[in-house]
Amino acid sequence: MRIRDNKGFTLIELLIVVAIIGIIAAIAVPGLLRARISGNEASAIGSLRSVSSAQADYFGLNRGNATGLDVLGALCPGMTVPFIAADLSGAAAVEKSGYNFLMIGDGAAGPADCNATPTSAGYYATAIPVTAGTTGIRGFAVDAANAIWQNTDGTGAAPGLPFTAPATPLGR
């Protein structure tokens, strides 16, 4: 009588392992996507807080508000750092952490800044998901009143001015 010494796994055993891995992945992936969306939204809120702080510093020096993110990224004579970090000041519109950021002046002209760039009496900055539902669910906005507002209707659109429903201030 011969004894068979088979080493390895049978096809059934391998299929069972693959099925178990598939079930675990199906359970974990939605949680990971929600965590990514939550992280992107937290980053967007933090970035709008940076924009608000940068505008306060800019206003203190120039007696007017910047009309774009690129203006906040410019150096004034005698300064060694810009008002806002480079990751938010590359162009008029910036993509960061799954959100598009845009800032505009309110149209009311203010005095020229330290670089002879026109300023405005107010501003409106927005953070909109690049892909609503995938990179973020809520849209965010801040204006010269320095309160960050969110749009809770699920479309990812930024709250419009003046801030009204379905927009709500964060923390309420």
Coordinates of C-alpha atoms in Angstrom, one line a residue, residues 92-151:
A92 CA -7.4 81.7 -8.8
A93 CA -8.9 78.3 -8.2
V94 CA -7.1 75.5 -6.3
E95 CA -7.7 71.8 -5.9
K96 CA -6.7 70.3 -2.5
S97 CA -7.8 67.1 -0.7
G98 CA -10.7 66.4 -3.0
Y99 CA -12.1 69.9 -2.9
N100 CA -12.0 72.9 -5.3
F101 CA -11.3 76.2 -3.6
L102 CA -12.2 79.6 -5.1
M103 CA -12.3 83.1 -3.6
I104 CA -13.7 86.3 -5.1
G105 CA -14.1 89.9 -4.0
D106 CA -17.6 91.2 -3.4
G107 CA -17.3 93.9 -6.1
A108 CA -17.1 96.9 -3.8
A109 CA -13.7 98.4 -4.5
G110 CA -11.2 99.0 -1.6
P111 CA -7.8 100.6 -1.5
A112 CA -4.8 99.2 -3.4
D113 CA -2.7 96.8 -1.4
C114 CA 1.0 96.7 -0.8
N115 CA 1.6 95.4 -4.4
A116 CA -0.8 98.0 -6.0
T117 CA -3.4 95.3 -6.5
P118 CA -7.0 96.5 -5.9
T119 CA -8.8 95.1 -2.9
S120 CA -12.4 94.7 -2.1
A121 CA -14.7 95.6 0.9
G122 CA -15.6 91.9 1.3
Y123 CA -14.9 88.4 0.0
Y124 CA -16.6 85.0 -0.6
A125 CA -14.5 81.8 -0.5
T126 CA -15.9 78.4 -1.3
A127 CA -14.9 74.8 -1.0
I128 CA -16.8 72.4 -3.4
P129 CA -16.2 68.7 -3.7
V130 CA -14.4 67.7 -6.9
T131 CA -16.8 64.8 -7.2
A132 CA -19.9 65.2 -5.0
G133 CA -20.6 62.0 -3.1
T134 CA -17.1 60.6 -3.6
T135 CA -14.6 63.2 -2.5
G136 CA -17.1 65.1 -0.3
I137 CA -20.8 65.5 0.4
R138 CA -21.1 69.0 1.9
G139 CA -20.0 72.3 0.2
F140 CA -18.6 75.0 2.4
A141 CA -18.2 78.8 2.2
V142 CA -16.9 81.7 4.3
D143 CA -17.2 85.5 3.8
A144 CA -15.9 88.6 5.5
A145 CA -18.0 87.9 8.6
N146 CA -15.5 85.0 9.2
A147 CA -18.2 82.3 9.9
I148 CA -17.9 79.1 7.9
W149 CA -21.2 77.8 6.5
Q150 CA -22.1 74.4 5.1
N151 CA -24.6 73.3 2.5

